Amino acid sequence: MARHRLTRTPPPRAHWVLLASAILLTAGGLAVDGLVLGHGRDPSPDTRPPVAGAPPESVTTGGPVIDARGGTPRASHLPDKTIALTFDDGPDPRWTPQILDVLRRHGVPATFFVTGAGAASHPLLLRSVVADGHEVGNHTTTHADLGTSSPGRAGWEVRQNQVVLAGAAGRQTALLRPPYSSTPDAVDGAGWRAIQRAAVLGYLVVLADLNTKDWQRPGVDAIVAGATPPDQHGAIVLLHDGGGDRAQTVAAVDRLIPKLRADGWRFATVSGALGAADTSSPAGTGQRVLGFASIAAAQFATLLGTVLPWLLIVATVLALLRAVIVLAAALLHRRTRRRRWRPPAARDGPPPVTVIVPAYNERACIAATVRSILASRHRPLYVIVVDDGSSDGTAEEVRRLRSPHVWLIRQDNQGKAAAMANGLSAARTELVVLVDGDTVVEPGTVTELVRPFADASIGAVSGNAKVGNRHGLLGRWQHIEYVMGFNLDRRMYDVLECMPTVPGAVGAFRRQAIADAGGVPGDTLAEDTDLTMALLRAHWRVVYATRARAWTEAPADLGQLWKQRYRWCYGTLQAMYKHRHAVVERAGGGRLGRRGLPYLLLFQVLLPMLAPVVDVAAVYTALFDPMLALVTWSAFLLLQLVPAVVAFRLDGERLGSLWSLPLQQFVYRQLMYLVVIQSVVTAVAGARLPWHKLTRAGQVAQPPPVRAR
C-alpha cells in the first residue's frame, strides 16, 4: 500500500476549535465561579475598613426604610402592630425550602433579599419564592460590601443581581439591602456610602428594626426574643435563610409567627406594609434574555466547580499511582535483570542475526546507521537495507559503503510496514533485528538483543532507545522523556509481562513469532506497537534489554516533534482499539488486555487529557491563592522528579539534564497533551492520517558515552 493511499479522510481541523472552545469555556466557567458566584473567597470579612463621612442624624435615628434618591434622605417606619419578616443571603437549597414551608403553613408573606449568585445557582427555588407570593429584594451578587467596594464593583454587584432576578423570576425590584447592614443606629461611614450608592442606582434601602443575629446561632429562644418587638410599633425583622446552618432560624420562625399573631400582630411584606406599589415590576424581554444567559453561565460554573475538584483528585491519584507503579517495577527489574538471561553454550556459538533497516529519505543518516551495525561485535551478522522509494539518494549512500555484508533492496514507496515485510522475506536467519534508518547502535547492542532468545518462549526483545541529539532545550526535554517515560515504562512492562511496544528504532524478533502473529501489520500508523501486541496475543513473550542501546535522532523543532508524536499517539490508539479483545483472553493476550491496555488508557490517554483542566485550575488557583498554587505545582513536579532521578540512575545517565524538567511543564507538556487530544478527536472522527516523514540532519554520528550500570 502506497503512503499516499493511507490517507482516506483528512484529519479534522475542527479539533483546534473544539480544544480552544473547551479551554475558554473552562477558564470562563472558573472566572464566573470565582468572580461572580464568589466561590473560593471569604464572603464575610472579619473587619470593614473605615470610611470617612458620618451619616446624617435623620438616618441613624429614623426608620429602617431609607429613601435617599432625592438627595435628602427620608426614613420610614412600618405601621404599628405590623411585622415584616425579611430573610437574607438566600436562596439556599436546604434552608429556603424549609422557611417557605413554615411560611406557607402559617399563611405569612415575607421579603427575601437574595444574592445574585444564589439566585443564579438555584433559579427554580427563587421562582418558588415568587410563586408563593413573597417579595424579592436585591442583596448584591456576591454579598459584597457596597460601602468599601470600588464604585465600578458596587454598581456591577447591584446591576448583575437585577439581571439574574429578571432571568430567574421575570421581575425587577427597587428594594435593596446592603450586605453587612443591620439597624439604622448601626450605620457608619461605610454603611452611609452604601446607602448613597444604592440611591444613585435608584434603589430604596431596607434595613431592620430588629436584628436577631441568628447567623451566630444563639439558640431558638434567643432568636424568638430578638424578633419580638418591645412595644406596639411596627418592625422589620432581620433573619437569614442562607449562608450557613439555619436550623435554629427555621424553628424560631415556626414559633414566632403564632406567638405574635396571638398578640394581634399583622404580617406583611416590606412594600405591602408601606403601601408602596412601585417597588416591583415585570422585567423586559432584553433583561430576561440576558438573565437567562447569566443563569446558564452560572449553572455551568457551578457544575464545573463541582466536577473540577474531582478531576483534580483523579489526576493527582493517577500521577501518584503511576509514580508508585513504575518505581516499584523499576527497582524489581533492576534486581532480576542480571540473572535472567544466560549466554548461549560455547559449543553452540552465537546465533546468526540479520539486521533489517527500513529507510525512506534517510540520506543524511543511513551511512552512520549502517556503519554502526557493521561495527557490532556480534557474528555472524548480515545487514539488509530496504529503500522504500527514497528520492534523496538514500540508496546511493548505501552503495557507496561498498560492503559485502550489506544487501540493498529497493522498492516503490509502500510504507514502513511493507519495507519491514520485504526485509523479513529476504532474511535467511531466524533472528532479526530491526533498526530505523536514523539510528546508531552501540557495538554490543545486537548481542544484548539476541541474548534473551536463549529462552524459547521469547518472541521479541525491546531495545533501549535514546536521544542522540540532546543538545538544546528541546533535545534535553526529549531526552528526559525517553529515559523517565518510555524506558522506565518498559521496565515496568517487562516485570508485568505486557510489553505493548518494541520500538521501531531498535528491537529484535523471531521470524516464526512474526509469522504466528500474522506478519507485519500495515493497517495502523504504529506498526511496531501493533506487531508487538499481536505477538503477545499469539502467546509469545516480549522482554526489555536495557543494555541494548541505540541512539536515534529526535525531532529538532516543535513542528517536527508534533508530527512524530501525533503519528505515534494516533497509531497507538488504533492498535489499542484493534487489540481490545485481548481483555478477555488468556496468557500473553490476557496480560496485555488486563495490564498493558488499561495502563495505556489511564496514563497515556486519560491523564494527558486531564492536563489542560489541571493547568487552567492552577492558573485560577494562583489568582486567588498563589501559595496554594505553588505548593500544588511543586507537588506535581516532585511526582515527576523522583521517577526521573531513579530512571536516570538506572540508565547510567548524568542528572545534569534534569535542570530543564521544571521548564518542561510550561511548553513541552502542553504540546504532548495537545497531541493526545488531537489524536483522540481524530480517532473519534474516523479519519486516517498520512505518514509524516521527519526532516533529518544526520546529527547522531557517534553514540554519546553512557556510564555502565
XYZ file of C-alpha atoms in Angstrom:
709
model
C 0.000 0.000 0.000
C 1.494 3.348 -1.009
C 1.988 6.005 1.566
C -0.397 8.406 -0.022
C -3.105 5.759 -0.055
C -3.070 5.565 3.713
C -4.970 8.856 3.855
C -8.635 8.035 3.321
C -10.078 11.084 5.046
C -8.158 14.136 6.169
C -7.685 14.693 9.874
C -10.330 17.079 11.173
C -9.297 20.702 11.564
C -12.194 21.430 13.927
C -10.247 19.885 16.792
C -8.455 23.185 17.294
C -11.779 24.960 17.566
C -13.049 22.319 19.962
C -9.902 22.475 22.058
C -9.843 26.259 22.184
C -13.548 26.316 22.992
C -13.107 23.778 25.778
C -10.230 25.724 27.329
C -12.086 29.044 27.026
C -15.249 27.529 28.486
C -13.274 26.074 31.370
C -11.458 29.343 32.000
C -14.693 31.305 31.657
C -16.531 28.931 33.949
C -13.827 29.245 36.574
C -13.935 33.025 36.243
C -17.700 33.006 36.790
C -17.284 30.577 39.661
C -14.701 32.755 41.386
C -15.676 36.299 40.436
C -19.456 36.047 40.017
C -20.508 33.216 42.305
C -17.834 34.170 44.816
C -16.578 30.628 45.375
C -13.099 30.405 46.820
C -13.395 33.806 48.520
C -14.451 34.637 52.053
C -17.831 36.425 51.737
C -17.732 37.715 55.335
C -14.614 39.719 56.151
C -13.887 39.989 59.854
C -13.329 43.738 59.694
C -14.531 46.548 57.450
C -12.046 49.258 56.555
C -13.116 52.633 57.946
C -14.762 55.044 55.526
C -14.830 58.760 56.169
C -18.151 60.578 56.273
C -20.723 60.328 59.055
C -24.325 59.572 58.122
C -26.924 62.259 58.818
C -28.885 62.051 62.046
C -32.109 61.507 60.134
C -30.705 58.159 59.016
C -29.286 56.911 62.305
C -32.346 57.918 64.337
C -35.015 57.315 61.704
C -36.837 54.307 60.369
C -35.357 51.239 58.649
C -36.617 52.083 55.152
C -34.425 54.836 53.709
C -35.136 56.703 50.514
C -32.136 58.836 49.563
C -32.957 59.004 45.872
C -33.996 62.642 46.028
C -30.817 63.857 47.653
C -32.296 64.354 51.119
C -32.724 61.006 52.857
C -36.171 60.172 54.205
C -36.598 57.344 56.718
C -39.873 55.477 57.158
C -41.335 53.193 59.819
C -43.831 50.397 59.393
C -47.345 50.955 60.787
C -47.976 49.898 64.352
C -48.647 46.272 65.040
C -47.199 45.328 61.629
C -44.317 42.876 61.226
C -42.255 42.313 58.065
C -40.124 39.176 58.207
C -37.062 39.511 55.968
C -34.547 36.816 55.060
C -31.033 37.456 53.742
C -28.336 35.543 51.849
C -30.540 33.018 50.048
C -31.842 31.247 48.208
C -30.303 28.167 49.800
C -31.281 24.692 48.535
C -31.504 23.305 52.069
C -32.885 26.072 54.250
C -35.012 28.231 51.935
C -37.493 25.403 51.208
C -37.871 24.803 54.945
C -38.522 28.513 55.553
C -41.055 28.526 52.710
C -42.838 25.505 54.220
C -43.170 27.286 57.564
C -44.447 30.484 55.951
C -46.855 28.546 53.736
C -48.222 26.600 56.674
C -48.925 29.810 58.609
C -50.039 31.831 55.584
C -47.465 34.549 56.157
C -45.796 36.641 53.394
C -42.152 37.679 53.721
C -39.440 39.580 51.902
C -36.361 37.689 50.684
C -33.209 39.688 49.958
C -31.392 37.307 47.645
C -27.865 37.265 46.304
C -27.386 37.060 42.567
C -25.025 34.114 42.992
C -27.629 32.163 44.963
C -30.424 33.047 42.565
C -28.328 32.070 39.533
C -27.368 28.771 41.145
C -30.953 27.975 42.217
C -33.336 29.813 39.863
C -36.195 27.350 40.376
C -36.044 27.986 44.102
C -36.330 31.721 43.528
C -39.366 31.102 41.329
C -40.929 29.174 44.192
C -40.382 32.182 46.449
C -42.185 34.459 43.983
C -44.910 31.886 43.235
C -45.755 31.708 46.950
C -46.476 35.440 46.947
C -43.334 36.585 48.698
C -41.392 39.699 47.847
C -37.853 39.666 46.476
C -35.183 42.282 47.138
C -31.614 42.866 45.952
C -28.758 41.770 48.241
C -25.957 42.256 45.638
C -24.472 39.468 43.523
C -21.697 38.079 45.702
C -22.604 39.585 49.081
C -20.055 42.358 48.535
C -19.695 45.336 50.842
C -21.100 48.221 48.800
C -19.551 50.779 51.122
C -15.950 49.634 50.773
C -16.028 48.313 47.206
C -14.914 50.430 44.279
C -17.699 52.384 42.533
C -17.483 50.115 39.485
C -17.616 46.951 41.543
C -20.512 48.247 43.645
C -22.513 49.153 40.552
C -21.845 45.775 38.957
C -22.853 43.920 42.121
C -26.281 45.579 42.135
C -26.956 45.531 38.391
C -25.897 41.903 37.915
C -28.233 40.837 40.695
C -31.055 42.608 38.891
C -30.168 40.789 35.664
C -30.321 37.408 37.398
C -33.666 38.269 39.024
C -35.021 39.098 35.580
C -33.937 35.735 34.213
C -34.980 33.644 37.194
C -38.229 35.318 38.268
C -39.051 37.684 35.428
C -39.203 40.587 37.904
C -37.312 43.776 38.706
C -37.092 45.158 42.230
C -36.446 48.595 43.708
C -35.666 47.221 47.181
C -32.071 46.739 48.248
C -30.452 45.684 51.486
C -26.699 46.286 51.566
C -24.729 43.344 52.963
C -23.261 43.843 56.464
C -26.046 46.258 57.388
C -28.437 45.891 60.298
C -30.348 48.648 62.111
C -30.255 52.392 61.356
C -28.389 53.245 64.552
C -25.535 50.942 63.438
C -24.943 52.767 60.131
C -21.356 54.021 59.910
C -19.372 55.765 57.191
C -19.227 52.633 55.008
C -22.929 51.971 55.553
C -23.848 55.524 54.588
C -21.765 55.280 51.418
C -23.592 52.020 50.542
C -26.938 53.789 51.028
C -25.853 56.683 48.811
C -24.637 54.345 46.049
C -27.913 52.437 46.187
C -29.828 55.676 45.865
C -27.827 56.724 42.806
C -28.802 53.408 41.214
C -32.469 54.075 42.023
C -32.989 51.774 44.993
C -34.930 52.065 48.229
C -32.710 50.776 51.056
C -34.286 48.430 53.589
C -32.515 47.990 56.920
C -34.123 46.448 60.027
C -35.648 47.419 63.349
C -34.794 44.101 64.972
C -31.554 42.227 64.249
C -31.922 38.699 65.573
C -28.250 37.865 64.908
C -29.439 34.375 64.021
C -26.240 33.875 61.996
C -24.498 33.469 65.358
C -26.881 30.576 66.184
C -27.646 31.863 69.693
C -30.498 29.391 70.191
C -34.175 29.320 69.202
C -35.312 31.190 72.325
C -32.804 33.984 71.741
C -33.859 34.357 68.109
C -37.549 34.495 69.040
C -36.789 37.072 71.719
C -34.733 39.150 69.300
C -37.562 39.112 66.750
C -40.259 40.168 69.224
C -40.988 43.935 69.241
C -40.644 45.559 72.675
C -43.643 47.824 72.053
C -46.521 48.303 69.640
C -44.503 49.976 66.892
C -44.180 48.124 63.602
C -40.899 46.386 62.898
C -38.784 44.873 60.143
C -37.099 41.690 61.429
C -33.721 40.621 60.066
C -33.303 36.845 59.633
C -31.313 34.598 57.295
C -32.248 31.687 55.036
C -28.742 31.148 53.649
C -25.079 31.475 54.449
C -24.790 28.657 56.976
C -26.742 26.365 59.284
C -30.206 27.900 59.635
C -31.963 25.136 61.578
C -32.439 27.443 64.572
C -33.921 30.124 62.324
C -36.456 27.693 60.857
C -37.560 26.566 64.324
C -37.666 30.149 65.618
C -39.883 31.384 62.756
C -42.241 28.465 63.323
C -42.584 29.527 66.959
C -42.545 33.303 66.407
C -45.471 33.578 63.987
C -48.146 32.008 66.250
C -46.795 33.951 69.232
C -47.058 37.351 67.549
C -50.347 36.532 65.891
C -51.818 35.724 69.250
C -50.754 39.208 70.370
C -52.575 40.811 67.452
C -49.687 41.424 65.082
C -50.206 41.565 61.306
C -47.606 40.108 58.916
C -46.808 41.768 55.567
C -44.052 42.244 53.042
C -41.989 45.434 53.293
C -43.672 47.097 50.329
C -47.073 45.800 51.403
C -46.679 47.249 54.872
C -45.623 50.630 53.461
C -48.247 50.631 50.714
C -45.534 51.041 48.077
C -46.765 49.683 44.761
C -43.794 50.674 42.610
C -41.093 48.517 44.192
C -41.582 45.555 41.826
C -42.257 45.409 38.097
C -42.064 42.903 35.237
C -38.674 42.609 33.566
C -38.279 43.489 29.910
C -37.553 40.927 27.221
C -33.940 42.009 26.830
C -33.341 41.779 30.551
C -34.884 38.306 30.676
C -32.735 37.052 27.819
C -29.621 38.458 29.449
C -30.730 36.930 32.726
C -31.194 33.508 31.148
C -27.667 33.730 29.735
C -26.282 34.728 33.138
C -28.060 31.846 34.820
C -26.798 29.403 32.188
C -23.239 30.634 32.748
C -23.670 30.301 36.497
C -25.106 26.809 36.174
C -22.151 25.773 34.033
C -19.747 27.363 36.505
C -21.423 25.552 39.387
C -21.161 22.251 37.541
C -17.540 22.966 36.707
C -16.845 23.940 40.294
C -18.286 20.605 41.386
C -16.592 18.453 38.757
C -13.207 20.166 38.659
C -12.085 19.191 42.167
C -12.880 15.576 41.373
C -10.960 15.810 38.103
C -8.013 17.231 40.004
C -8.274 14.404 42.508
C -8.372 11.864 39.679
C -5.355 13.476 38.000
C -3.432 13.542 41.277
C -4.260 9.930 42.078
C -3.281 8.828 38.577
C 0.021 10.723 38.731
C 0.810 9.306 42.169
C -0.263 5.819 41.150
C 1.915 5.870 38.057
C 4.905 7.054 40.066
C 4.459 4.257 42.611
C 3.924 1.566 39.963
C 6.873 2.463 37.751
C 9.250 2.992 40.659
C 8.367 -0.313 42.291
C 8.615 -2.146 38.971
C 11.922 -0.444 38.086
C 13.541 -1.492 41.358
C 12.280 -5.041 40.941
C 13.513 -5.087 37.349
C 16.965 -3.971 38.431
C 17.268 -6.817 40.950
C 16.229 -9.504 38.495
C 17.582 -8.444 35.090
C 21.213 -9.570 35.506
C 20.408 -13.179 36.240
C 17.615 -13.582 33.714
C 19.480 -14.378 30.517
C 22.171 -16.964 30.256
C 24.660 -16.710 27.370
C 24.463 -19.465 24.744
C 26.575 -22.572 25.319
C 30.123 -22.285 23.976
C 29.660 -25.250 21.670
C 26.638 -23.633 20.044
C 28.141 -20.215 19.421
C 26.126 -17.008 18.853
C 23.111 -17.422 16.583
C 23.273 -15.688 13.193
C 21.370 -12.426 13.009
C 20.050 -10.260 10.200
C 19.681 -6.548 10.837
C 16.938 -5.001 8.717
C 16.945 -1.237 8.150
C 13.772 0.182 6.555
C 14.709 3.574 5.107
C 12.822 6.378 3.439
C 14.732 9.561 2.543
C 17.409 8.906 5.171
C 20.392 10.087 3.122
C 21.720 12.215 5.990
C 21.729 9.312 8.472
C 21.861 5.986 6.648
C 25.637 5.708 6.312
C 26.216 6.261 10.040
C 23.469 3.768 10.818
C 24.907 1.005 8.641
C 28.477 1.618 9.811
C 27.402 1.313 13.444
C 25.700 -2.012 12.653
C 28.758 -3.335 10.827
C 30.852 -2.398 13.880
C 28.794 -4.711 16.060
C 30.734 -7.375 17.943
C 28.101 -9.991 17.172
C 28.961 -12.500 14.447
C 27.676 -13.839 12.123
C 25.698 -10.723 11.191
C 24.018 -9.667 7.945
C 22.538 -6.308 7.016
C 19.560 -5.664 4.746
C 18.664 -2.070 3.871
C 15.200 -1.705 2.344
C 14.940 1.575 0.464
C 11.246 2.463 0.420
C 11.214 4.587 -2.724
C 13.542 7.297 -1.400
C 14.007 10.336 -3.593
C 17.029 11.858 -1.845
C 19.761 9.414 -2.782
C 19.497 7.086 0.214
C 20.263 4.027 -1.937
C 23.341 5.712 -3.416
C 24.685 6.376 0.082
C 24.321 2.682 0.922
C 26.095 1.642 -2.279
C 28.997 3.957 -1.504
C 29.740 1.884 1.586
C 30.781 -0.965 -0.746
C 30.324 -3.552 1.993
C 29.851 -7.211 1.013
C 27.828 -7.711 4.215
C 25.139 -5.205 3.209
C 22.292 -6.160 0.917
C 20.276 -3.299 -0.593
C 16.650 -3.850 -1.605
C 14.786 -1.133 -3.439
C 11.003 -0.958 -3.649
C 8.368 1.526 -4.675
C 7.120 3.746 -1.879
C 4.788 1.464 0.085
C 5.312 2.443 3.723
C 7.423 1.183 6.592
C 5.331 -1.904 7.246
C 5.805 -3.082 3.665
C 9.541 -2.369 3.885
C 9.793 -4.420 7.068
C 7.868 -7.279 5.494
C 10.059 -7.163 2.402
C 13.184 -7.268 4.537
C 11.860 -10.189 6.586
C 11.095 -12.204 3.474
C 14.660 -11.666 2.261
C 16.289 -12.587 5.580
C 17.755 -16.095 5.940
C 18.143 -16.122 9.708
C 15.523 -16.890 12.357
C 16.516 -13.916 14.474
C 16.212 -10.444 13.006
C 16.962 -7.032 14.428
C 15.021 -4.002 13.193
C 16.767 -0.632 13.264
C 15.464 2.673 11.946
C 17.453 4.455 9.271
C 18.210 7.394 11.581
C 19.546 5.297 14.458
C 23.083 4.449 15.557
C 23.654 1.279 17.612
C 26.438 0.510 20.041
C 28.879 -2.350 19.337
C 27.248 -4.575 21.969
C 23.629 -3.773 21.150
C 22.947 -6.709 18.816
C 24.487 -9.156 21.301
C 22.315 -7.777 24.101
C 19.225 -8.029 21.908
C 19.942 -11.621 20.956
C 20.846 -12.872 24.435
C 17.231 -13.288 25.730
C 16.329 -15.561 22.805
C 18.038 -18.370 24.688
C 14.558 -18.689 26.211
C 12.439 -20.371 23.540
C 9.264 -18.645 24.751
C 10.520 -15.181 23.859
C 9.349 -13.797 20.540
C 10.698 -10.260 20.659
C 13.116 -8.071 22.600
C 12.830 -4.320 23.021
C 15.996 -2.268 22.902
C 16.823 0.873 24.847
C 16.243 3.815 22.506
C 17.976 7.029 23.474
C 18.046 10.559 22.116
C 21.332 11.165 20.329
C 20.894 14.862 19.535
C 20.131 16.012 23.071
C 21.687 19.456 22.717
C 19.372 22.417 23.142
C 16.308 22.692 25.343
C 14.030 20.641 23.066
C 16.632 17.887 22.810
C 17.002 17.756 26.595
C 13.247 17.587 27.063
C 13.006 14.636 24.680
C 15.999 13.013 26.372
C 14.192 13.265 29.718
C 11.012 11.830 28.237
C 12.821 8.875 26.667
C 14.606 7.985 29.895
C 11.926 8.642 32.519
C 8.934 7.956 30.305
C 9.494 5.354 27.628
C 12.348 3.393 29.159
C 11.037 3.478 32.715
C 7.689 2.260 31.441
C 9.419 -0.565 29.547
C 10.962 -1.802 32.770
C 7.502 -1.938 34.285
C 6.014 -3.676 31.243
C 8.855 -6.196 31.395
C 8.077 -7.013 35.030
C 4.336 -7.264 34.321
C 4.978 -9.256 31.096
C 2.764 -6.988 28.989
C 5.230 -5.053 26.805
C 2.976 -3.238 24.277
C 5.698 -1.829 22.027
C 9.067 -2.911 20.703
C 10.277 0.445 19.355
C 10.945 0.686 15.667
C 14.253 2.354 16.458
C 15.751 -0.849 17.895
C 14.231 -4.259 18.556
C 14.727 -7.945 17.792
C 12.249 -10.619 16.685
C 11.895 -14.278 15.875
C 10.635 -14.636 12.350
C 8.441 -17.505 13.481
C 6.842 -15.280 16.099
C 6.076 -12.654 13.475
C 4.566 -15.322 11.251
C 2.426 -16.611 14.154
C 1.204 -13.053 14.722
C 0.090 -12.743 11.099
C 3.062 -10.857 9.720
C 3.875 -7.166 9.898
C 0.565 -5.268 10.062
C 0.053 -2.379 7.699
C -3.348 -1.066 8.791
C -2.190 1.185 11.637
C 0.314 4.030 11.884
C 2.126 2.376 14.800
C 3.190 -0.869 13.146
C 5.703 -1.522 15.946
C 3.004 -1.336 18.643
C 0.514 -3.244 16.521
C 3.031 -6.036 15.850
C 4.114 -6.291 19.488
C 0.540 -6.575 20.715
C -0.123 -9.254 18.114
C 2.913 -11.212 19.348
C 1.598 -11.186 22.908
C -1.807 -12.371 21.745
C -0.047 -15.158 19.827
C 1.363 -16.329 23.210
C 4.917 -15.110 22.687
C 6.778 -13.263 25.420
C 8.281 -9.820 24.846
C 11.086 -8.551 27.108
C 13.293 -5.495 27.540
C 17.089 -5.441 27.173
C 18.251 -2.292 28.969
C 21.850 -2.558 27.660
C 20.798 -2.848 24.031
C 21.247 0.859 23.473
C 20.565 2.677 20.227
C 20.856 6.400 19.602
C 18.145 7.945 17.488
C 17.786 11.401 16.026
C 14.899 13.171 17.725
C 12.915 15.955 16.017
C 14.817 19.235 16.091
C 11.847 21.623 16.208
C 8.339 21.700 17.641
C 6.674 21.211 14.264
C 8.612 18.021 13.552
C 8.013 16.813 17.098
C 4.294 17.409 16.729
C 4.155 15.336 13.538
C 6.090 12.462 15.085
C 4.083 12.282 18.311
C 0.787 12.779 16.525
C 1.516 9.710 14.395
C 2.730 7.716 17.385
C -0.252 8.578 19.545
C -2.823 8.059 16.829
C -1.224 4.776 15.826
C -1.211 3.610 19.448
C -4.922 4.398 19.742
C -5.517 2.391 16.578
C -3.557 -0.559 17.945
C -5.342 -0.403 21.312
C -8.709 -0.499 19.609
C -7.616 -3.238 17.228
C -6.447 -5.465 20.095
C -9.201 -4.574 22.561
C -10.421 -8.170 22.672
C -7.211 -9.110 24.474
C -9.018 -8.096 27.664
C -10.879 -11.430 27.710
C -8.010 -13.630 26.501
C -5.627 -15.816 28.453
C -1.837 -15.951 28.785
C 0.079 -13.194 26.984
C -3.011 -11.711 25.381
C -4.730 -11.516 28.744
C -1.739 -9.839 30.349
C -1.763 -7.276 27.551
C -5.519 -6.763 27.823
C -5.757 -6.555 31.602
C -2.420 -4.905 32.396
C -0.934 -3.153 29.394
C -4.042 -1.702 27.756
C -5.520 -0.268 30.999
C -2.161 1.330 31.784
C -2.005 2.900 28.335
C -5.598 4.090 28.596
C -5.192 5.593 32.062
C -1.732 7.106 31.845
C -1.169 7.733 28.155
C -4.671 8.891 27.223
C -6.813 9.878 30.225
C -4.111 11.593 32.291
C -2.879 13.796 29.396
C -6.478 14.724 28.563
C -6.951 15.911 32.138
C -3.816 18.039 31.935
C -5.471 21.133 30.355
C -8.019 21.181 33.165
C -5.208 20.926 35.704
C -3.337 23.810 34.075
C -6.379 26.074 33.897
C -7.226 25.229 37.504
C -3.654 26.024 38.520
C -3.858 29.466 36.911
C -7.244 30.025 38.555
C -5.895 28.987 41.947
C -2.882 31.235 41.526
C -5.190 34.236 41.109
C -6.866 33.653 44.472
C -4.248 31.703 46.430
C -0.741 31.909 44.935
C 0.821 29.949 47.780
C -1.584 27.023 47.326
C -0.893 27.054 43.586
C 2.861 26.998 44.224
C 2.580 24.117 46.687
C 0.364 22.121 44.319
C 2.655 22.721 41.352
C 5.675 21.739 43.428
C 3.962 18.506 44.482
C 3.229 17.595 40.862
C 6.799 18.442 39.910
C 8.087 16.217 42.710
C 5.970 13.349 41.381
C 7.940 13.664 38.157
C 11.339 14.493 39.607
C 11.623 11.397 41.809
C 10.935 8.907 38.979
C 13.214 10.953 36.712
C 16.149 10.705 39.124
C 15.592 6.958 39.568
C 15.292 6.428 35.812
C 18.450 8.414 35.069
C 20.382 6.484 37.686
C 19.167 3.135 36.362
C 20.111 4.094 32.811
C 23.517 5.409 33.855
C 22.675 8.912 32.663
C 24.007 12.114 34.170
C 21.481 14.053 36.231
C 22.551 17.411 34.813
C 19.835 17.414 32.146
C 17.138 17.397 34.829
C 17.608 21.123 35.423
C 15.262 21.606 32.462
C 12.500 19.424 33.945
C 10.633 22.349 35.606
C 10.697 24.259 32.317
C 9.285 21.207 30.569
C 5.999 21.817 32.384
C 5.321 25.064 30.531
C 5.823 24.170 26.851
C 6.668 20.535 26.224
C 3.994 19.123 28.494
C 1.284 21.228 26.854
C 2.429 20.085 23.422
C 2.217 16.439 24.457
C -1.289 16.644 25.859
C -2.464 18.627 22.840
C -1.141 15.784 20.692
C -3.188 13.287 22.693
C -6.323 15.402 22.483
C -5.949 15.881 18.739
C -5.320 12.165 18.268
C -8.425 11.226 20.245
C -10.567 13.711 18.303
C -9.152 12.403 15.021
C -9.814 8.807 16.059
C -13.382 9.588 17.102
C -13.917 11.349 13.776
C -12.762 8.195 11.996
C -10.067 9.927 9.958
C -6.913 8.237 8.638
C -3.594 10.020 8.858
C -0.763 10.055 6.325
C 2.807 9.072 7.129
C 4.693 12.073 8.453
C 8.265 11.997 7.203
C 10.542 13.978 9.508
C 13.451 16.064 8.321
C 16.779 14.536 9.367
C 20.083 16.321 9.805
C 22.330 13.329 10.478
C 23.270 14.627 13.933
C 23.871 11.207 15.513
C 27.181 10.009 14.124
C 28.665 8.504 17.267
C 26.723 7.496 20.367
C 27.347 9.655 23.454
C 29.029 7.881 26.363
C 26.853 6.205 28.966
C 28.082 5.017 32.306
C 27.651 1.294 32.822
C 25.173 0.255 35.476
